[in-house]
mmCIF file with all atom_site columns, C-alpha atoms in Angstrom:
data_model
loop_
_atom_site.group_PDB
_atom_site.id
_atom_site.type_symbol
_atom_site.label_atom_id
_atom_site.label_alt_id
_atom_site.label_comp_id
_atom_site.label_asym_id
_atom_site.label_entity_id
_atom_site.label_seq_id
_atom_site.pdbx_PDB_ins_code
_atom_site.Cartn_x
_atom_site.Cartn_y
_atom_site.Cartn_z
_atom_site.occupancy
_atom_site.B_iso_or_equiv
_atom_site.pdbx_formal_charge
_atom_site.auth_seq_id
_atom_site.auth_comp_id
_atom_site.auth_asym_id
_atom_site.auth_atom_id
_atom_site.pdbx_PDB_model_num
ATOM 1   C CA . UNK A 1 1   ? 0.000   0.000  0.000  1.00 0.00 ? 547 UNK A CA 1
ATOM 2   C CA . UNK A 1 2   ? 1.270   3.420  -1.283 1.00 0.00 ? 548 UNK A CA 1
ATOM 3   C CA . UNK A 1 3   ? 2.095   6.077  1.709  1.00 0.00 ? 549 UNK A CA 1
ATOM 4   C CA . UNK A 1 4   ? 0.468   9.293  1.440  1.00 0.00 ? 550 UNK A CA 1
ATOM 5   C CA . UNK A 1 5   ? 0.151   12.598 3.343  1.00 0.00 ? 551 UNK A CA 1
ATOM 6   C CA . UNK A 1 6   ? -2.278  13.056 6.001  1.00 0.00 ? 552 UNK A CA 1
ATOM 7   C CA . UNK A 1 7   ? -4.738  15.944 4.526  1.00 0.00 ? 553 UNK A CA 1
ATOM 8   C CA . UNK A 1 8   ? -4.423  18.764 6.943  1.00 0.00 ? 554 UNK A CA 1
ATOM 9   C CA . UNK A 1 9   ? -1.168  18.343 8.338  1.00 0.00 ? 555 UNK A CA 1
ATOM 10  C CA . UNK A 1 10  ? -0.049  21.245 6.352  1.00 0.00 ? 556 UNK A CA 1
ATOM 11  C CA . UNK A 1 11  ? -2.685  23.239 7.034  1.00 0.00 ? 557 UNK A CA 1
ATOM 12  C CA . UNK A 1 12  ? -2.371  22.986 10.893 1.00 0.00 ? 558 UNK A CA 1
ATOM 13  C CA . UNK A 1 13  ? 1.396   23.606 10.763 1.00 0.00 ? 559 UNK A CA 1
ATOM 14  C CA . UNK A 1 14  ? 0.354   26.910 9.084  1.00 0.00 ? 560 UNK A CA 1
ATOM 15  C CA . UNK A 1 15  ? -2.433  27.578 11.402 1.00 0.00 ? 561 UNK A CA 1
ATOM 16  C CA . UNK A 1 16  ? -0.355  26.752 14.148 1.00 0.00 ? 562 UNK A CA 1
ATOM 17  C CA . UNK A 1 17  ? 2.287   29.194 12.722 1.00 0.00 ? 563 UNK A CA 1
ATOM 18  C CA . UNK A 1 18  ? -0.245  32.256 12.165 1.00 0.00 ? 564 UNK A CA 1
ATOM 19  C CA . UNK A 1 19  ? -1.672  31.859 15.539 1.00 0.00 ? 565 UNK A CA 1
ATOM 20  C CA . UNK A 1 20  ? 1.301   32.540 17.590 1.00 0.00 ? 566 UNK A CA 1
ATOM 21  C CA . UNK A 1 21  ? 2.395   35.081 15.089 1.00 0.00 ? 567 UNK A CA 1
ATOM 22  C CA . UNK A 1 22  ? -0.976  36.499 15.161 1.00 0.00 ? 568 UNK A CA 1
ATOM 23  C CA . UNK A 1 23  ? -1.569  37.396 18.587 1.00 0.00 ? 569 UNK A CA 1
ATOM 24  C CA . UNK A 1 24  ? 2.256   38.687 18.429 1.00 0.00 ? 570 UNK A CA 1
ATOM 25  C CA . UNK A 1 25  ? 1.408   40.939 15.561 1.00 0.00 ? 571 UNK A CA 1
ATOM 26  C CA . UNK A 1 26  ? -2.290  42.068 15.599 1.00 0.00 ? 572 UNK A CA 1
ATOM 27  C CA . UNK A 1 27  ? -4.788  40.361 18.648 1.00 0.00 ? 573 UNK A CA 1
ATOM 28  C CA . UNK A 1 28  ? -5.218  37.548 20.562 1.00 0.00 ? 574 UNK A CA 1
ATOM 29  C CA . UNK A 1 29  ? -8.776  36.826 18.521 1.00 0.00 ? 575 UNK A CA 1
ATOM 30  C CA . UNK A 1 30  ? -6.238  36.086 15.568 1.00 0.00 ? 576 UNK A CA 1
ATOM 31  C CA . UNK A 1 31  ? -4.649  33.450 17.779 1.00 0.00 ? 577 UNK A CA 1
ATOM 32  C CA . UNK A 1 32  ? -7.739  32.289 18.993 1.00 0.00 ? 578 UNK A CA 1
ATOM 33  C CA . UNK A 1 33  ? -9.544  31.690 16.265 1.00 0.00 ? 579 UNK A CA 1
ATOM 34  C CA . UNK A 1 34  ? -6.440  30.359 14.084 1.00 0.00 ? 580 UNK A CA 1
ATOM 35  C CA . UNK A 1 35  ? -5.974  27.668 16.998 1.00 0.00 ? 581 UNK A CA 1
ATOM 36  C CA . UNK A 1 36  ? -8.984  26.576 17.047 1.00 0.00 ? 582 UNK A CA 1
ATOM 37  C CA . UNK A 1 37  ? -9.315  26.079 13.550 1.00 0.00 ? 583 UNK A CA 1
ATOM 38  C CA . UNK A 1 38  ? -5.938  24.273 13.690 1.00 0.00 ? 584 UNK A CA 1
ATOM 39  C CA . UNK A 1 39  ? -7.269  22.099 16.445 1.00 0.00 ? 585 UNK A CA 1
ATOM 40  C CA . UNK A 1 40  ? -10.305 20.991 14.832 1.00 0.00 ? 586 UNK A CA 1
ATOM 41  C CA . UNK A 1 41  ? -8.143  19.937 11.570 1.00 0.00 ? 587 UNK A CA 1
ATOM 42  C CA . UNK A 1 42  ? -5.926  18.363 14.032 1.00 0.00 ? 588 UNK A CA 1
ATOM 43  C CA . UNK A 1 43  ? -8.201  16.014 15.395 1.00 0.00 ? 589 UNK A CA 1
ATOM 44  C CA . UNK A 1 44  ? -9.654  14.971 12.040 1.00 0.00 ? 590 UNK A CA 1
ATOM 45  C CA . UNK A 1 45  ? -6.515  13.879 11.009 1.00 0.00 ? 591 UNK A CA 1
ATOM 46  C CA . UNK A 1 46  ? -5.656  12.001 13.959 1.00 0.00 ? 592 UNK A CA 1
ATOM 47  C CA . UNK A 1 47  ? -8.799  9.940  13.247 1.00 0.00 ? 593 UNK A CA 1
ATOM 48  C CA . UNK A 1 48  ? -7.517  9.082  10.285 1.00 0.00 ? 594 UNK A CA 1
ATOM 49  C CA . UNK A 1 49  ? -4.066  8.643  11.460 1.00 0.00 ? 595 UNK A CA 1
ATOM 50  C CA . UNK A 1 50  ? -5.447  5.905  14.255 1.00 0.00 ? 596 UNK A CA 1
ATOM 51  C CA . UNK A 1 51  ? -6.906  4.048  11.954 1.00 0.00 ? 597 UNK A CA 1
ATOM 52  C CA . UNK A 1 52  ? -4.233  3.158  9.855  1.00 0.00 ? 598 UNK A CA 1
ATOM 53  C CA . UNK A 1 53  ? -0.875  4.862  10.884 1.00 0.00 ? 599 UNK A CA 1
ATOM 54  C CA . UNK A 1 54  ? 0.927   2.733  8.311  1.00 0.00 ? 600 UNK A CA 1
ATOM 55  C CA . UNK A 1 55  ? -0.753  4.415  5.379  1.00 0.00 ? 601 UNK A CA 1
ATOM 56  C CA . UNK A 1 56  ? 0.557   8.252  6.255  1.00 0.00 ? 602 UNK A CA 1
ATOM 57  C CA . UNK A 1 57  ? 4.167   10.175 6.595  1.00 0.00 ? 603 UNK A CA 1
ATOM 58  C CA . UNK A 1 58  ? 3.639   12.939 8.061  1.00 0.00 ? 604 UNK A CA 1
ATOM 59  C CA . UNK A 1 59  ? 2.149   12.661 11.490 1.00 0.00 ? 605 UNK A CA 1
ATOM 60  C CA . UNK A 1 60  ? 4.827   14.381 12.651 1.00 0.00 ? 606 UNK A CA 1
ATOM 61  C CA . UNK A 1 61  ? 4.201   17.713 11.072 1.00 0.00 ? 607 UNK A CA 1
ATOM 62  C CA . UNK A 1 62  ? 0.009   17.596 12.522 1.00 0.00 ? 608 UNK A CA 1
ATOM 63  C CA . UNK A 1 63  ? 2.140   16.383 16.106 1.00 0.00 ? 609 UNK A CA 1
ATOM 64  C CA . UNK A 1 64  ? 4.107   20.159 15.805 1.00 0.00 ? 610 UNK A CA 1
ATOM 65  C CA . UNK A 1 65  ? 0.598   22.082 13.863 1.00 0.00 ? 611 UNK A CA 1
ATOM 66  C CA . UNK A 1 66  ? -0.965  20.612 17.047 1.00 0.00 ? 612 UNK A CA 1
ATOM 67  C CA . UNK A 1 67  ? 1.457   21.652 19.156 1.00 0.00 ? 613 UNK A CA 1
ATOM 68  C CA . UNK A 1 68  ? 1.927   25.281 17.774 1.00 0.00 ? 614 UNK A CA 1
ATOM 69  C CA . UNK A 1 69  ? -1.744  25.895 18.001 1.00 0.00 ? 615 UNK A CA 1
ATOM 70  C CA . UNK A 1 70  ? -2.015  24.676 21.644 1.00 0.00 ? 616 UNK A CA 1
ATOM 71  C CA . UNK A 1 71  ? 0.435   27.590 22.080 1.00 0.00 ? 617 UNK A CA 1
ATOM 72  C CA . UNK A 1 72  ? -1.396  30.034 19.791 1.00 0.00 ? 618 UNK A CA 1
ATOM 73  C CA . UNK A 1 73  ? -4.677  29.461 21.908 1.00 0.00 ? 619 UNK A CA 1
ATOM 74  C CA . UNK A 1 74  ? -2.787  30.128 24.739 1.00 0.00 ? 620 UNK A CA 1
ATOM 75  C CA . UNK A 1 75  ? -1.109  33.243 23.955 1.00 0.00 ? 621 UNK A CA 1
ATOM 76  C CA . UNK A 1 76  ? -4.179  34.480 22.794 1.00 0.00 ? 622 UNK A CA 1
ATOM 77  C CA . UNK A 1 77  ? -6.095  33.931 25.925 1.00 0.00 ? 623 UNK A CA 1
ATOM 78  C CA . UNK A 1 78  ? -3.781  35.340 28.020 1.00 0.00 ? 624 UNK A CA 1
ATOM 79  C CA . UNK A 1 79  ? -3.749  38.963 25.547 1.00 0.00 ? 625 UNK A CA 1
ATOM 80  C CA . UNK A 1 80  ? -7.674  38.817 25.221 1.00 0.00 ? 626 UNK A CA 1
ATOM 81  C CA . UNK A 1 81  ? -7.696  37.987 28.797 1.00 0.00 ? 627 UNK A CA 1
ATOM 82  C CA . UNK A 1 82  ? -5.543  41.507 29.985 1.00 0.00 ? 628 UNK A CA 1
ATOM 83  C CA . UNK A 1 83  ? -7.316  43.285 27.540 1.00 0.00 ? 629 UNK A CA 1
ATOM 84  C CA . UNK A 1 84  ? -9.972  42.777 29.691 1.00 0.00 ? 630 UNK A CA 1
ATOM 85  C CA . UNK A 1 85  ? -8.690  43.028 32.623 1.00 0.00 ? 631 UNK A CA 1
ATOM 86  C CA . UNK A 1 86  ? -7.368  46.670 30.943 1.00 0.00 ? 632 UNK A CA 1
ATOM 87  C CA . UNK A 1 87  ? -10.876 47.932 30.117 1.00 0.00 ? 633 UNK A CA 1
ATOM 88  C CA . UNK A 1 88  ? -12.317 46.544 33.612 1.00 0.00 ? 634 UNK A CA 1
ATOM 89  C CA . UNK A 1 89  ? -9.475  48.570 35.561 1.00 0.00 ? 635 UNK A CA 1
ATOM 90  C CA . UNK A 1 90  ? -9.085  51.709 34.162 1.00 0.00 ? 636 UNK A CA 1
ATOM 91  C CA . UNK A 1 91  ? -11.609 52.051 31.109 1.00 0.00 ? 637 UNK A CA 1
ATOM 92  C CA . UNK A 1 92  ? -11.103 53.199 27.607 1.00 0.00 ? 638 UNK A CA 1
ATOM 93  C CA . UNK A 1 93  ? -10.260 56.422 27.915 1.00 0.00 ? 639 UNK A CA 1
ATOM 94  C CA . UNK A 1 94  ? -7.202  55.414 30.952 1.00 0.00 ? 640 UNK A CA 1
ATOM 95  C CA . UNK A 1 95  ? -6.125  52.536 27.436 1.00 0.00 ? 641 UNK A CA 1
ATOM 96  C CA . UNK A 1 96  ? -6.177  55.176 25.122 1.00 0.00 ? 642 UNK A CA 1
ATOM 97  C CA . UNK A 1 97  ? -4.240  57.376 27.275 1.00 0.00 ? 643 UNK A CA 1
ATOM 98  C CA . UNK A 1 98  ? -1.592  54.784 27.620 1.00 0.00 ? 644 UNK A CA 1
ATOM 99  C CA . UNK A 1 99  ? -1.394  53.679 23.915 1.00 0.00 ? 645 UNK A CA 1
ATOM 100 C CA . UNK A 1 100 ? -1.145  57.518 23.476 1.00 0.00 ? 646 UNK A CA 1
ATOM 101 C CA . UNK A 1 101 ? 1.827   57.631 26.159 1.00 0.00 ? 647 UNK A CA 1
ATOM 102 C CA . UNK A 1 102 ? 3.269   54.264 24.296 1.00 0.00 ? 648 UNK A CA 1
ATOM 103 C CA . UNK A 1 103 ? 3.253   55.962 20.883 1.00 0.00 ? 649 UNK A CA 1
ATOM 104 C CA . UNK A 1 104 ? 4.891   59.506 22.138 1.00 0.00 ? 650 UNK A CA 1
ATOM 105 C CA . UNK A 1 105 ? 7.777   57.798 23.974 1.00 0.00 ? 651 UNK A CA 1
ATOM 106 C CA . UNK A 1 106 ? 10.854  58.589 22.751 1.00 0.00 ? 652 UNK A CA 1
ATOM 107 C CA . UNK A 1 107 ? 9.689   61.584 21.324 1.00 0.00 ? 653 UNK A CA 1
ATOM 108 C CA . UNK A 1 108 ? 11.136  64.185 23.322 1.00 0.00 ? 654 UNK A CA 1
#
């Protein structure tokens, strides 16, 4: 019997990928909703995998997607959560003051 590639093992490496970069670069949702996804596809595969591991290669890159998106979801969680925690403690207008004072440092 031939080997072949599980289907989404790609697709949750990348999704793993975006969601850590994600909620680095723009929000936690990113991260969130990217590891989720990536979860979702992971477990799919993993059916498939456990039913005949002989058949596919490349468990190994859905192991690291998996893996990668855990710490995506994470991350996320964690920014979405002090967001909160932000707007709870001192409102908008004390966040905008600080991502005011954030942007104008350095500046003289």
């Amino acid at each position: 019997m031939e080997q072949q590639k599980l289907p989404n093992a790609t697709t949750v490496l990348v999704l793993g990928i975006v969601s850590i970069v994600g909620t680095c670069c723009c929000s936690g949702l990113v991260g969130i909703i990217c590891g989720l996804i990536g979860m979702n596809l992971y477990n799919k595969d993993k059916v498939l995998y456990d039913q005949n591991p002989a058949v596919y290669t490349d468990f190994q890159n859905l192991n690291t997607g998996r893996i990668l998106s855990i710490i995506g979801l994470v991350l996320g969680a964690i920014q979405v959560l002090y967001f909160v925690y932000i707007l709870a403690t001192v409102g908008w207008d004390g966040y905008m003051e600080q991502m005011r004072g954030i942007t104008n440092m350095g500046r003289g």
